[in-house]
Amino acid sequence: MNDLLRQIRNEWRANLWLGVELLVVFAVLWYLVDWSYVTLRTWLQPMGFDTEHCYNLSFNRLTPQADGYRADDDTEADMKNLLEIVERLRHRPGVEYVAVSQNSIPYNDGSNGLTLGVDSTNVTVMQRWVQPDFFPLFRVQGVAVQTEDGRTVQTTRPDSLATAMHRRGNHVILSHNFVSAVRTPSLGYADALSMLGKDYPYGGYTSDDYLHVAGICEPMRWSHFSTTEQWGGPLAAIELRDSHICQLGNPLYVQVSLRLTPDADTGTRFMDELMADADRLYTLGNVFLLDVQPFSSLQETMEMDDVNEARTQLCVIGFLLLNIFLGVIGTFWFRTQHRRSEIALRMSFGSTRRGVFRRLIAEGLLLLTLAAVPAVFIAFNVGMAELVDVERMSFGGGRFAMTVLVSWLLMALMIVLGIWYPARRAMLVQPAEALHDE
């Protein structure tokens, strides 16, 4: 090690510019790795729900000019007809669950907010206005529920959440991060478990209407590009009862979701068969089945802009990585090729090929490490200044250490590749021949 340091110091003019190049490249590479790491970590987080074998059904009502329009049916009659169609869907072979919701399904393009007053502070999250079967339909995992006799039971069963919600009209299900040290640090709550079994003002802490927290569930992410702490993750679910559905007055204002058993899910065939039965079974009064879509299509549509943006950024990152790769390899390739006489001289004095190769690799990695020290300092200050993505993931020691390590390994791989081939060719030449050429 001392010998390598001495050689690097003796060749300081050449190594200075190489060190500056490695410093700049390392800092740029770290920024790219950091973005990729945050995006990948966000994508791989649990969504909090499962939409496999699930379909979204859209309903509408006939216009007065349409054939078969019933002028005597008012909006309440239309919504009662919709509820009757939903009941028919529950009895269709292969259907496991059916649930009606309002602006609450996964990958929806809209949302509503719900506010509870907690210790003189208003906390607002996404409202999930749903029928109880919404939880088992989308496999939303529970954390804890309050039983009818007031006991707290730890459970992950979605049907336990459905039961707890349906027990009374003012029951609400909260995600465990409804309050947390990250979202609401001033309240001093680690999570929402301590809220279970208590009543809170609905609409704000000055309201006279109260909701009773009957269960705690896992958060539901808005998309693969958002975290559980961003909008859509923290939730408050209240029951959408039949009377509420009738008051909405238009089938377009609600979403009907269903889950099939795995054996019954035949994809396009199921959708074609369902639409073929629409006129006969799923049209009642002025209400008719308009469309059916798998949730995979809703996900693709909802995440299209984010996916396109990520692809563009990945293309830019790929281009920059290719340039960094070729630049670093080219630099060390030329450097090693230029030192053929030194390699030959060391071999003529008894050094083995393996020993010379190890020395060249060690020298390159030592130069990288020396250049990485100021580069890490620069990267740390960039992170502390929040010039990186801190909305999806806070900038902390674990994130910084992981991205620095990955950046160093990538740079080390490039340096090894830049040294390996020209060094191998130089060591295959006889020492006398190499010295004679010089």
CSV table of C-alpha atoms in Angstrom, one decimal:
chain,number,residue,atom,x,y,z
A,1,MET,CA,0.0,0.0,0.0
A,2,ASN,CA,2.8,2.5,0.9
A,3,ASP,CA,4.6,1.6,-2.3
A,4,LEU,CA,1.5,2.4,-4.3
A,5,LEU,CA,0.9,5.6,-2.5
A,6,ARG,CA,4.5,6.6,-3.2
A,7,GLN,CA,4.2,5.8,-6.9
A,8,ILE,CA,0.9,7.8,-7.1
A,9,ARG,CA,2.6,10.8,-5.4
A,10,ASN,CA,5.6,10.6,-7.7
A,11,GLU,CA,3.3,10.6,-10.8
A,12,TRP,CA,1.1,13.4,-9.3
A,13,ARG,CA,0.8,15.4,-12.5
A,14,ALA,CA,-0.7,12.6,-14.5
A,15,ASN,CA,-2.7,11.3,-11.5
A,16,LEU,CA,-4.1,14.7,-10.7
A,17,TRP,CA,-6.1,15.1,-13.9
A,18,LEU,CA,-7.2,11.4,-13.6
A,19,GLY,CA,-8.3,12.0,-10.0
A,20,VAL,CA,-10.3,15.1,-11.1
A,21,GLU,CA,-12.0,13.0,-13.8
A,22,LEU,CA,-12.8,10.3,-11.4
A,23,LEU,CA,-14.2,12.8,-8.8
A,24,VAL,CA,-16.6,14.4,-11.3
A,25,VAL,CA,-17.7,11.1,-12.8
A,26,PHE,CA,-18.2,9.6,-9.3
A,27,ALA,CA,-20.4,12.5,-8.3
A,28,VAL,CA,-22.5,12.4,-11.4
A,29,LEU,CA,-22.8,8.6,-11.2
A,30,TRP,CA,-23.9,8.8,-7.6
A,31,TYR,CA,-26.8,11.2,-8.5
A,32,LEU,CA,-27.9,8.8,-11.2
A,33,VAL,CA,-27.7,5.8,-8.9
A,34,ASP,CA,-29.6,7.7,-6.2
A,35,TRP,CA,-32.5,8.4,-8.5
A,36,SER,CA,-32.6,4.8,-9.7
A,37,TYR,CA,-32.4,3.5,-6.1
A,38,VAL,CA,-35.3,5.6,-4.9
A,39,THR,CA,-37.4,4.8,-7.9
A,40,LEU,CA,-36.8,1.0,-7.6
A,41,ARG,CA,-37.4,1.0,-3.8
A,42,THR,CA,-40.7,2.9,-4.4
A,43,TRP,CA,-41.8,0.5,-7.2
A,44,LEU,CA,-41.1,-2.6,-5.1
A,45,GLN,CA,-43.0,-1.4,-2.0
A,46,PRO,CA,-46.2,-3.4,-1.3
A,47,MET,CA,-49.2,-1.7,-2.9
A,48,GLY,CA,-51.6,-2.5,0.0
A,49,PHE,CA,-54.1,-4.2,-2.3
A,50,ASP,CA,-54.4,-6.9,-5.0
A,51,THR,CA,-56.2,-6.3,-8.2
A,52,GLU,CA,-55.5,-9.7,-9.8
A,53,HIS,CA,-58.7,-11.3,-11.1
A,54,CYS,CA,-60.5,-8.0,-10.5
A,55,TYR,CA,-62.6,-6.0,-13.0
A,56,ASN,CA,-64.2,-2.6,-13.0
A,57,LEU,CA,-67.8,-2.2,-14.3
A,58,SER,CA,-69.2,1.1,-15.6
A,59,PHE,CA,-73.0,1.7,-15.7
A,60,ASN,CA,-75.0,4.5,-17.3
A,61,ARG,CA,-78.7,5.3,-17.8
A,62,LEU,CA,-80.7,5.7,-21.0
A,63,THR,CA,-81.3,9.2,-22.3
A,64,PRO,CA,-85.0,10.2,-23.0
A,65,GLN,CA,-84.4,9.8,-26.7
A,66,ALA,CA,-83.3,6.1,-26.4
A,67,ASP,CA,-85.5,3.2,-27.1
A,68,GLY,CA,-86.8,1.6,-24.0
A,69,TYR,CA,-86.5,4.7,-21.9
A,70,ARG,CA,-88.9,4.7,-18.9
A,71,ALA,CA,-90.0,8.2,-18.1
A,72,ASP,CA,-91.6,7.2,-14.8
A,73,ASP,CA,-88.3,6.2,-13.3
A,74,ASP,CA,-86.6,8.9,-11.2
A,75,THR,CA,-83.0,9.0,-10.1
A,76,GLU,CA,-83.8,7.0,-6.9
A,77,ALA,CA,-85.4,4.3,-9.0
A,78,ASP,CA,-82.3,4.2,-11.2
A,79,MET,CA,-80.0,3.7,-8.3
A,80,LYS,CA,-82.3,1.0,-6.8
A,81,ASN,CA,-82.1,-0.7,-10.2
A,82,LEU,CA,-78.3,-0.5,-10.1
A,83,LEU,CA,-78.3,-2.1,-6.7
A,84,GLU,CA,-80.5,-4.9,-8.0
A,85,ILE,CA,-78.0,-5.4,-10.9
A,86,VAL,CA,-75.2,-5.6,-8.4
A,87,GLU,CA,-77.1,-8.3,-6.5
A,88,ARG,CA,-77.4,-10.3,-9.7
A,89,LEU,CA,-73.7,-10.0,-10.3
A,90,ARG,CA,-73.0,-11.4,-6.9
A,91,HIS,CA,-74.9,-14.6,-8.0
A,92,ARG,CA,-73.1,-14.9,-11.3
A,93,PRO,CA,-71.0,-18.2,-11.4
A,94,GLY,CA,-67.3,-17.5,-10.7
A,95,VAL,CA,-67.9,-14.2,-9.0
A,96,GLU,CA,-66.2,-14.1,-5.6
A,97,TYR,CA,-67.0,-10.5,-4.4
A,98,VAL,CA,-68.8,-7.5,-5.7
A,99,ALA,CA,-68.5,-4.0,-4.1
A,100,VAL,CA,-69.8,-0.5,-5.0
A,101,SER,CA,-67.6,2.4,-4.1
A,102,GLN,CA,-67.4,6.1,-4.9
A,103,ASN,CA,-64.1,7.6,-6.1
A,104,SER,CA,-62.2,4.9,-4.1
A,105,ILE,CA,-61.0,2.1,-6.4
A,106,PRO,CA,-57.3,1.5,-7.0
A,107,TYR,CA,-55.9,3.4,-10.0
A,108,ASN,CA,-58.8,5.8,-10.1
A,109,ASP,CA,-58.4,9.2,-11.7
A,110,GLY,CA,-60.1,11.0,-8.9
A,111,SER,CA,-60.4,11.1,-5.1
A,112,ASN,CA,-62.1,12.7,-2.1
A,113,GLY,CA,-60.7,13.8,1.2
A,114,LEU,CA,-61.8,13.1,4.7
A,115,THR,CA,-60.9,15.2,7.7
A,116,LEU,CA,-60.8,14.1,11.4
A,117,GLY,CA,-60.1,16.3,14.3
A,118,VAL,CA,-57.2,14.8,16.4
A,119,ASP,CA,-56.1,16.7,19.5
A,120,SER,CA,-57.3,20.1,18.1
A,121,THR,CA,-55.5,19.4,14.8
A,122,ASN,CA,-57.3,18.6,11.6
A,123,VAL,CA,-55.8,15.5,9.8
A,124,THR,CA,-56.9,15.1,6.1
A,125,VAL,CA,-56.4,11.9,4.1
A,126,MET,CA,-58.0,10.2,1.1
A,127,GLN,CA,-61.5,9.0,1.8
A,128,ARG,CA,-62.5,5.5,0.7
A,129,TRP,CA,-66.3,5.5,0.6
A,130,VAL,CA,-67.0,1.8,0.0
A,131,GLN,CA,-69.2,-1.1,0.7
A,132,PRO,CA,-67.7,-3.5,3.3
A,133,ASP,CA,-66.8,-6.2,0.6
A,134,PHE,CA,-64.3,-3.7,-0.8
A,135,PHE,CA,-61.7,-5.0,1.7
A,136,PRO,CA,-61.9,-8.7,0.9
A,137,LEU,CA,-62.4,-7.9,-2.8
A,138,PHE,CA,-59.1,-6.0,-3.0
A,139,ARG,CA,-57.4,-8.1,-0.3
A,140,VAL,CA,-56.7,-5.1,1.9
A,141,GLN,CA,-54.9,-6.4,4.9
A,142,GLY,CA,-56.0,-5.5,8.4
A,143,VAL,CA,-53.8,-4.6,11.4
A,144,ALA,CA,-56.3,-4.6,14.3
A,145,VAL,CA,-60.1,-4.3,14.8
A,146,GLN,CA,-62.4,-3.6,17.7
A,147,THR,CA,-64.9,-6.4,18.4
A,148,GLU,CA,-68.5,-5.9,19.3
A,149,ASP,CA,-67.7,-6.3,23.0
A,150,GLY,CA,-65.0,-3.6,22.8
A,151,ARG,CA,-61.9,-5.9,22.7
A,152,THR,CA,-59.0,-5.1,20.5
A,153,VAL,CA,-58.0,-8.0,18.2
A,154,GLN,CA,-54.8,-8.1,16.1
A,155,THR,CA,-55.8,-9.5,12.7
A,156,THR,CA,-54.8,-9.3,9.0
A,157,ARG,CA,-58.1,-10.7,7.7
A,158,PRO,CA,-59.8,-8.3,5.2
A,159,ASP,CA,-63.3,-9.7,6.2
A,160,SER,CA,-62.6,-8.6,9.8
A,161,LEU,CA,-62.4,-5.0,8.5
A,162,ALA,CA,-65.6,-5.5,6.6
A,163,THR,CA,-67.4,-6.7,9.7
A,164,ALA,CA,-66.0,-3.9,11.9
A,165,MET,CA,-67.1,-1.2,9.4
A,166,HIS,CA,-70.6,-2.6,8.9
A,167,ARG,CA,-71.4,-2.9,12.6
A,168,ARG,CA,-72.6,0.8,12.9
A,169,GLY,CA,-73.2,3.7,10.6
A,170,ASN,CA,-70.5,5.9,12.1
A,171,HIS,CA,-67.7,3.4,12.0
A,172,VAL,CA,-64.5,4.3,10.2
A,173,ILE,CA,-61.4,2.2,9.2
A,174,LEU,CA,-58.1,4.1,9.3
A,175,SER,CA,-54.8,3.1,7.8
A,176,HIS,CA,-52.1,2.7,10.4
A,177,ASN,CA,-50.2,5.7,9.0
A,178,PHE,CA,-53.3,8.0,9.3
A,179,VAL,CA,-51.1,9.7,12.0
A,180,SER,CA,-47.4,9.0,12.2
A,181,ALA,CA,-44.1,10.5,13.2
A,182,VAL,CA,-43.5,11.3,9.5
A,183,ARG,CA,-46.8,12.8,8.5
A,184,THR,CA,-48.0,14.4,11.8
A,185,PRO,CA,-44.9,14.9,14.0
A,186,SER,CA,-46.6,17.6,16.1
A,187,LEU,CA,-49.2,15.1,17.3
A,188,GLY,CA,-46.7,12.8,18.8
A,189,TYR,CA,-48.4,9.6,17.5
A,190,ALA,CA,-46.2,6.8,16.3
A,191,ASP,CA,-49.2,5.3,14.3
A,192,ALA,CA,-52.9,5.2,14.4
A,193,LEU,CA,-53.2,2.1,16.6
A,194,SER,CA,-53.7,4.2,19.7
A,195,MET,CA,-56.8,5.7,18.0
A,196,LEU,CA,-58.6,2.4,17.8
A,197,GLY,CA,-61.9,2.4,19.7
A,198,LYS,CA,-62.1,6.2,20.1
A,199,ASP,CA,-64.4,8.8,18.6
A,200,TYR,CA,-63.1,11.8,16.6
A,201,PRO,CA,-64.9,14.8,15.2
A,202,TYR,CA,-65.8,14.2,11.5
A,203,GLY,CA,-65.0,17.2,9.3
A,204,GLY,CA,-62.7,19.0,11.8
A,205,TYR,CA,-62.1,19.3,15.5
A,206,THR,CA,-64.9,21.9,15.8
A,207,SER,CA,-67.5,19.5,14.3
A,208,ASP,CA,-70.3,18.0,16.4
A,209,ASP,CA,-70.4,14.8,14.2
A,210,TYR,CA,-68.2,12.0,15.3
A,211,LEU,CA,-66.8,8.9,13.7
A,212,HIS,CA,-65.8,5.8,15.8
A,213,VAL,CA,-62.5,4.1,14.8
A,214,ALA,CA,-63.5,0.5,14.5
A,215,GLY,CA,-60.4,-0.9,12.7
A,216,ILE,CA,-56.9,-0.3,11.4
A,217,CYS,CA,-55.7,-1.5,8.0
A,218,GLU,CA,-52.6,-1.3,5.8
A,219,PRO,CA,-52.3,1.9,3.6
A,220,MET,CA,-53.2,1.7,-0.1
A,221,ARG,CA,-50.7,3.3,-2.4
A,222,TRP,CA,-52.0,5.7,-5.2
A,223,SER,CA,-49.6,4.1,-7.8
A,224,HIS,CA,-46.3,2.3,-8.2
A,225,PHE,CA,-44.6,5.7,-8.3
A,226,SER,CA,-45.9,7.1,-5.0
A,227,THR,CA,-45.2,5.9,-1.4
A,228,THR,CA,-47.6,5.0,1.4
A,229,GLU,CA,-46.9,8.4,2.9
A,230,GLN,CA,-48.0,10.4,-0.1
A,231,TRP,CA,-51.6,11.1,-1.1
A,232,GLY,CA,-53.7,8.0,-1.4
A,233,GLY,CA,-51.6,6.0,1.0
A,234,PRO,CA,-53.1,7.2,4.3
A,235,LEU,CA,-56.8,6.5,4.2
A,236,ALA,CA,-60.1,6.7,6.1
A,237,ALA,CA,-62.8,4.3,4.9
A,238,ILE,CA,-66.4,4.8,5.7
A,239,GLU,CA,-69.3,2.6,4.6
A,240,LEU,CA,-71.3,3.5,1.4
A,241,ARG,CA,-74.7,2.3,2.4
A,242,ASP,CA,-77.6,1.7,0.0
A,243,SER,CA,-79.3,4.9,1.1
A,244,HIS,CA,-76.1,6.8,0.2
A,245,ILE,CA,-76.0,5.2,-3.2
A,246,CYS,CA,-79.6,6.2,-3.9
A,247,GLN,CA,-78.8,9.8,-2.9
A,248,LEU,CA,-76.0,10.0,-5.5
A,249,GLY,CA,-78.6,9.9,-8.2
A,250,ASN,CA,-76.5,8.7,-11.2
A,251,PRO,CA,-74.8,5.4,-11.9
A,252,LEU,CA,-71.9,7.2,-13.4
A,253,TYR,CA,-71.0,8.6,-9.9
A,254,VAL,CA,-70.1,5.1,-8.5
A,255,GLN,CA,-67.8,2.3,-9.5
A,256,VAL,CA,-68.8,-1.4,-9.3
A,257,SER,CA,-65.9,-3.8,-8.9
A,258,LEU,CA,-65.9,-7.5,-8.9
A,259,ARG,CA,-63.4,-10.3,-8.2
A,260,LEU,CA,-63.5,-13.6,-9.9
A,261,THR,CA,-62.2,-16.9,-8.7
A,262,PRO,CA,-58.9,-17.8,-10.4
A,263,ASP,CA,-60.6,-20.6,-12.4
A,264,ALA,CA,-63.3,-18.3,-13.6
A,265,ASP,CA,-61.0,-15.6,-14.8
A,266,THR,CA,-60.6,-16.2,-18.5
A,267,GLY,CA,-59.7,-12.6,-19.3
A,268,THR,CA,-61.2,-11.3,-22.6
A,269,ARG,CA,-63.5,-14.3,-22.8
A,270,PHE,CA,-65.1,-13.4,-19.5
A,271,MET,CA,-65.6,-9.8,-20.5
A,272,ASP,CA,-67.1,-10.8,-23.8
A,273,GLU,CA,-69.5,-13.2,-22.1
A,274,LEU,CA,-70.5,-10.6,-19.5
A,275,MET,CA,-71.2,-7.9,-22.2
A,276,ALA,CA,-73.2,-10.5,-24.1
A,277,ASP,CA,-75.4,-11.0,-21.1
A,278,ALA,CA,-75.7,-7.3,-20.4
A,279,ASP,CA,-79.0,-6.7,-22.2
A,280,ARG,CA,-80.6,-9.8,-20.8
A,281,LEU,CA,-79.4,-9.8,-17.2
A,282,TYR,CA,-77.7,-6.5,-16.4
A,283,THR,CA,-80.1,-3.9,-17.8
A,284,LEU,CA,-82.9,-2.9,-15.6
A,285,GLY,CA,-85.2,0.1,-16.1
A,286,ASN,CA,-83.0,2.9,-17.5
A,287,VAL,CA,-79.8,1.5,-16.1
A,288,PHE,CA,-77.5,-0.6,-18.3
A,289,LEU,CA,-74.0,-2.1,-18.2
A,290,LEU,CA,-71.8,0.2,-20.2
A,291,ASP,CA,-68.3,-1.3,-20.1
A,292,VAL,CA,-66.1,-3.7,-18.2
A,293,GLN,CA,-62.3,-3.3,-17.8
A,294,PRO,CA,-59.6,-5.3,-16.0
A,295,PHE,CA,-57.8,-3.3,-13.4
A,296,SER,CA,-54.6,-4.0,-15.3
A,297,SER,CA,-56.0,-1.6,-18.0
A,298,LEU,CA,-56.8,1.0,-15.4
A,299,GLN,CA,-53.3,0.7,-14.0
A,300,GLU,CA,-51.8,1.1,-17.4
A,301,THR,CA,-53.9,4.2,-18.2
A,302,MET,CA,-53.4,5.8,-14.8
A,303,GLU,CA,-49.6,5.3,-14.7
A,304,MET,CA,-48.9,6.1,-18.3
A,305,ASP,CA,-47.5,9.5,-17.8
A,306,ASP,CA,-45.3,8.3,-14.9
A,307,VAL,CA,-44.1,5.3,-16.9
A,308,ASN,CA,-43.3,7.5,-19.9
A,309,GLU,CA,-41.4,9.9,-17.7
A,310,ALA,CA,-39.5,7.1,-16.1
A,311,ARG,CA,-38.6,5.5,-19.4
A,312,THR,CA,-37.3,8.9,-20.7
A,313,GLN,CA,-35.2,9.3,-17.5
A,314,LEU,CA,-33.9,5.8,-17.8
A,315,CYS,CA,-32.9,6.4,-21.4
A,316,VAL,CA,-31.0,9.5,-20.4
A,317,ILE,CA,-29.3,7.6,-17.5
A,318,GLY,CA,-28.5,4.8,-19.9
A,319,PHE,CA,-26.9,7.2,-22.3
A,320,LEU,CA,-24.9,8.9,-19.5
A,321,LEU,CA,-23.8,5.5,-18.1
A,322,LEU,CA,-22.6,4.4,-21.5
A,323,ASN,CA,-20.5,7.6,-21.9
A,324,ILE,CA,-19.1,7.2,-18.3
A,325,PHE,CA,-18.4,3.5,-19.0
A,326,LEU,CA,-16.6,4.2,-22.3
A,327,GLY,CA,-14.7,7.2,-20.8
A,328,VAL,CA,-13.4,5.4,-17.8
A,329,ILE,CA,-12.5,2.2,-19.6
A,330,GLY,CA,-10.8,4.3,-22.4
A,331,THR,CA,-8.8,6.3,-19.9
A,332,PHE,CA,-7.5,3.2,-18.0
A,333,TRP,CA,-7.1,1.3,-21.3
A,334,PHE,CA,-4.8,4.0,-22.7
A,335,ARG,CA,-3.0,4.4,-19.3
A,336,THR,CA,-2.3,0.6,-19.1
A,337,GLN,CA,-1.3,0.3,-22.7
A,338,HIS,CA,1.1,3.2,-22.3
A,339,ARG,CA,2.8,1.4,-19.4
A,340,ARG,CA,3.9,-1.7,-21.4
A,341,SER,CA,7.6,-0.9,-20.8
A,342,GLU,CA,7.0,-0.7,-17.0
A,343,ILE,CA,5.1,-4.0,-17.0
A,344,ALA,CA,7.9,-5.6,-19.0
A,345,LEU,CA,10.5,-4.1,-16.6
A,346,ARG,CA,8.8,-5.5,-13.6
A,347,MET,CA,8.5,-8.9,-15.2
A,348,SER,CA,12.1,-8.9,-16.2
A,349,PHE,CA,13.0,-8.3,-12.5
A,350,GLY,CA,11.1,-11.4,-11.4
A,351,SER,CA,7.5,-10.2,-10.9
A,352,THR,CA,4.9,-12.7,-11.9
A,353,ARG,CA,2.1,-11.9,-14.3
A,354,ARG,CA,-0.4,-12.3,-11.5
A,355,GLY,CA,1.6,-10.0,-9.2
A,356,VAL,CA,1.8,-7.3,-11.9
A,357,PHE,CA,-1.9,-7.6,-12.7
A,358,ARG,CA,-2.8,-7.3,-9.0
A,359,ARG,CA,-0.6,-4.2,-8.7
A,360,LEU,CA,-2.3,-2.5,-11.6
A,361,ILE,CA,-5.8,-3.3,-10.3
A,362,ALA,CA,-4.9,-2.2,-6.8
A,363,GLU,CA,-3.4,1.1,-8.1
A,364,GLY,CA,-6.6,1.8,-10.1
A,365,LEU,CA,-8.9,1.1,-7.2
A,366,LEU,CA,-6.7,3.1,-4.9
A,367,LEU,CA,-7.0,6.1,-7.2
A,368,LEU,CA,-10.7,5.6,-7.3
A,369,THR,CA,-11.0,5.5,-3.5
A,370,LEU,CA,-8.8,8.7,-3.1
A,371,ALA,CA,-11.0,10.5,-5.7
A,372,ALA,CA,-14.2,9.2,-4.1
A,373,VAL,CA,-13.5,10.9,-0.7
A,374,PRO,CA,-14.1,14.5,-1.9
A,375,ALA,CA,-16.9,13.1,-4.3
A,376,VAL,CA,-18.7,11.6,-1.3
A,377,PHE,CA,-18.4,14.9,0.5
A,378,ILE,CA,-20.0,16.7,-2.4
A,379,ALA,CA,-22.7,14.1,-2.8
A,380,PHE,CA,-23.6,14.3,0.9
A,381,ASN,CA,-24.0,18.1,0.7
A,382,VAL,CA,-26.2,17.7,-2.4
A,383,GLY,CA,-28.4,15.3,-0.4
A,384,MET,CA,-28.5,17.5,2.7
A,385,ALA,CA,-29.5,20.4,0.5
A,386,GLU,CA,-32.5,18.2,-0.8
A,387,LEU,CA,-31.4,18.5,-4.4
A,388,VAL,CA,-32.3,14.9,-4.7
A,389,ASP,CA,-35.7,13.2,-4.5
A,390,VAL,CA,-36.8,13.5,-0.9
A,391,GLU,CA,-40.6,13.3,-1.4
A,392,ARG,CA,-40.6,9.6,-2.0
A,393,MET,CA,-37.8,8.7,0.4
A,394,SER,CA,-36.1,10.8,3.1
A,395,PHE,CA,-32.4,11.3,2.7
A,396,GLY,CA,-30.7,9.3,5.4
A,397,GLY,CA,-27.6,7.3,6.3
A,398,GLY,CA,-28.9,4.0,4.9
A,399,ARG,CA,-29.9,5.5,1.6
A,400,PHE,CA,-26.6,7.5,1.3
A,401,ALA,CA,-24.4,4.5,2.2
A,402,MET,CA,-26.2,2.2,-0.3
A,403,THR,CA,-25.9,4.6,-3.2
A,404,VAL,CA,-22.3,5.4,-2.5
A,405,LEU,CA,-21.4,1.7,-2.3
A,406,VAL,CA,-23.2,0.9,-5.6
A,407,SER,CA,-21.5,3.9,-7.3
A,408,TRP,CA,-18.1,2.8,-6.1
A,409,LEU,CA,-18.7,-0.8,-7.2
A,410,LEU,CA,-19.8,0.4,-10.7
A,411,MET,CA,-16.7,2.6,-11.0
A,412,ALA,CA,-14.5,-0.2,-9.8
A,413,LEU,CA,-16.0,-2.6,-12.4
A,414,MET,CA,-15.3,-0.1,-15.1
A,415,ILE,CA,-11.7,0.4,-14.0
A,416,VAL,CA,-11.1,-3.3,-13.8
A,417,LEU,CA,-12.4,-3.8,-17.3
A,418,GLY,CA,-10.3,-0.9,-18.5
A,419,ILE,CA,-7.1,-2.4,-17.0
A,420,TRP,CA,-7.7,-6.1,-17.5
A,421,TYR,CA,-7.5,-6.6,-21.3
A,422,PRO,CA,-4.6,-4.2,-22.2
A,423,ALA,CA,-2.7,-5.5,-19.1
A,424,ARG,CA,-3.3,-9.1,-20.2
A,425,ARG,CA,-2.0,-8.4,-23.7
A,426,ALA,CA,1.0,-6.5,-22.4
A,427,MET,CA,1.9,-9.4,-20.1
A,428,LEU,CA,1.8,-11.9,-23.0
A,429,VAL,CA,4.6,-10.0,-24.7
A,430,GLN,CA,8.1,-11.2,-23.8
A,431,PRO,CA,9.9,-8.5,-21.6
A,432,ALA,CA,12.9,-8.3,-23.9
A,433,GLU,CA,10.6,-7.6,-26.9
A,434,ALA,CA,8.6,-4.9,-25.1
A,435,LEU,CA,11.8,-3.2,-23.9
A,436,HIS,CA,13.3,-3.4,-27.3
A,437,ASP,CA,10.2,-1.7,-28.9
A,438,GLU,CA,10.6,1.1,-26.3
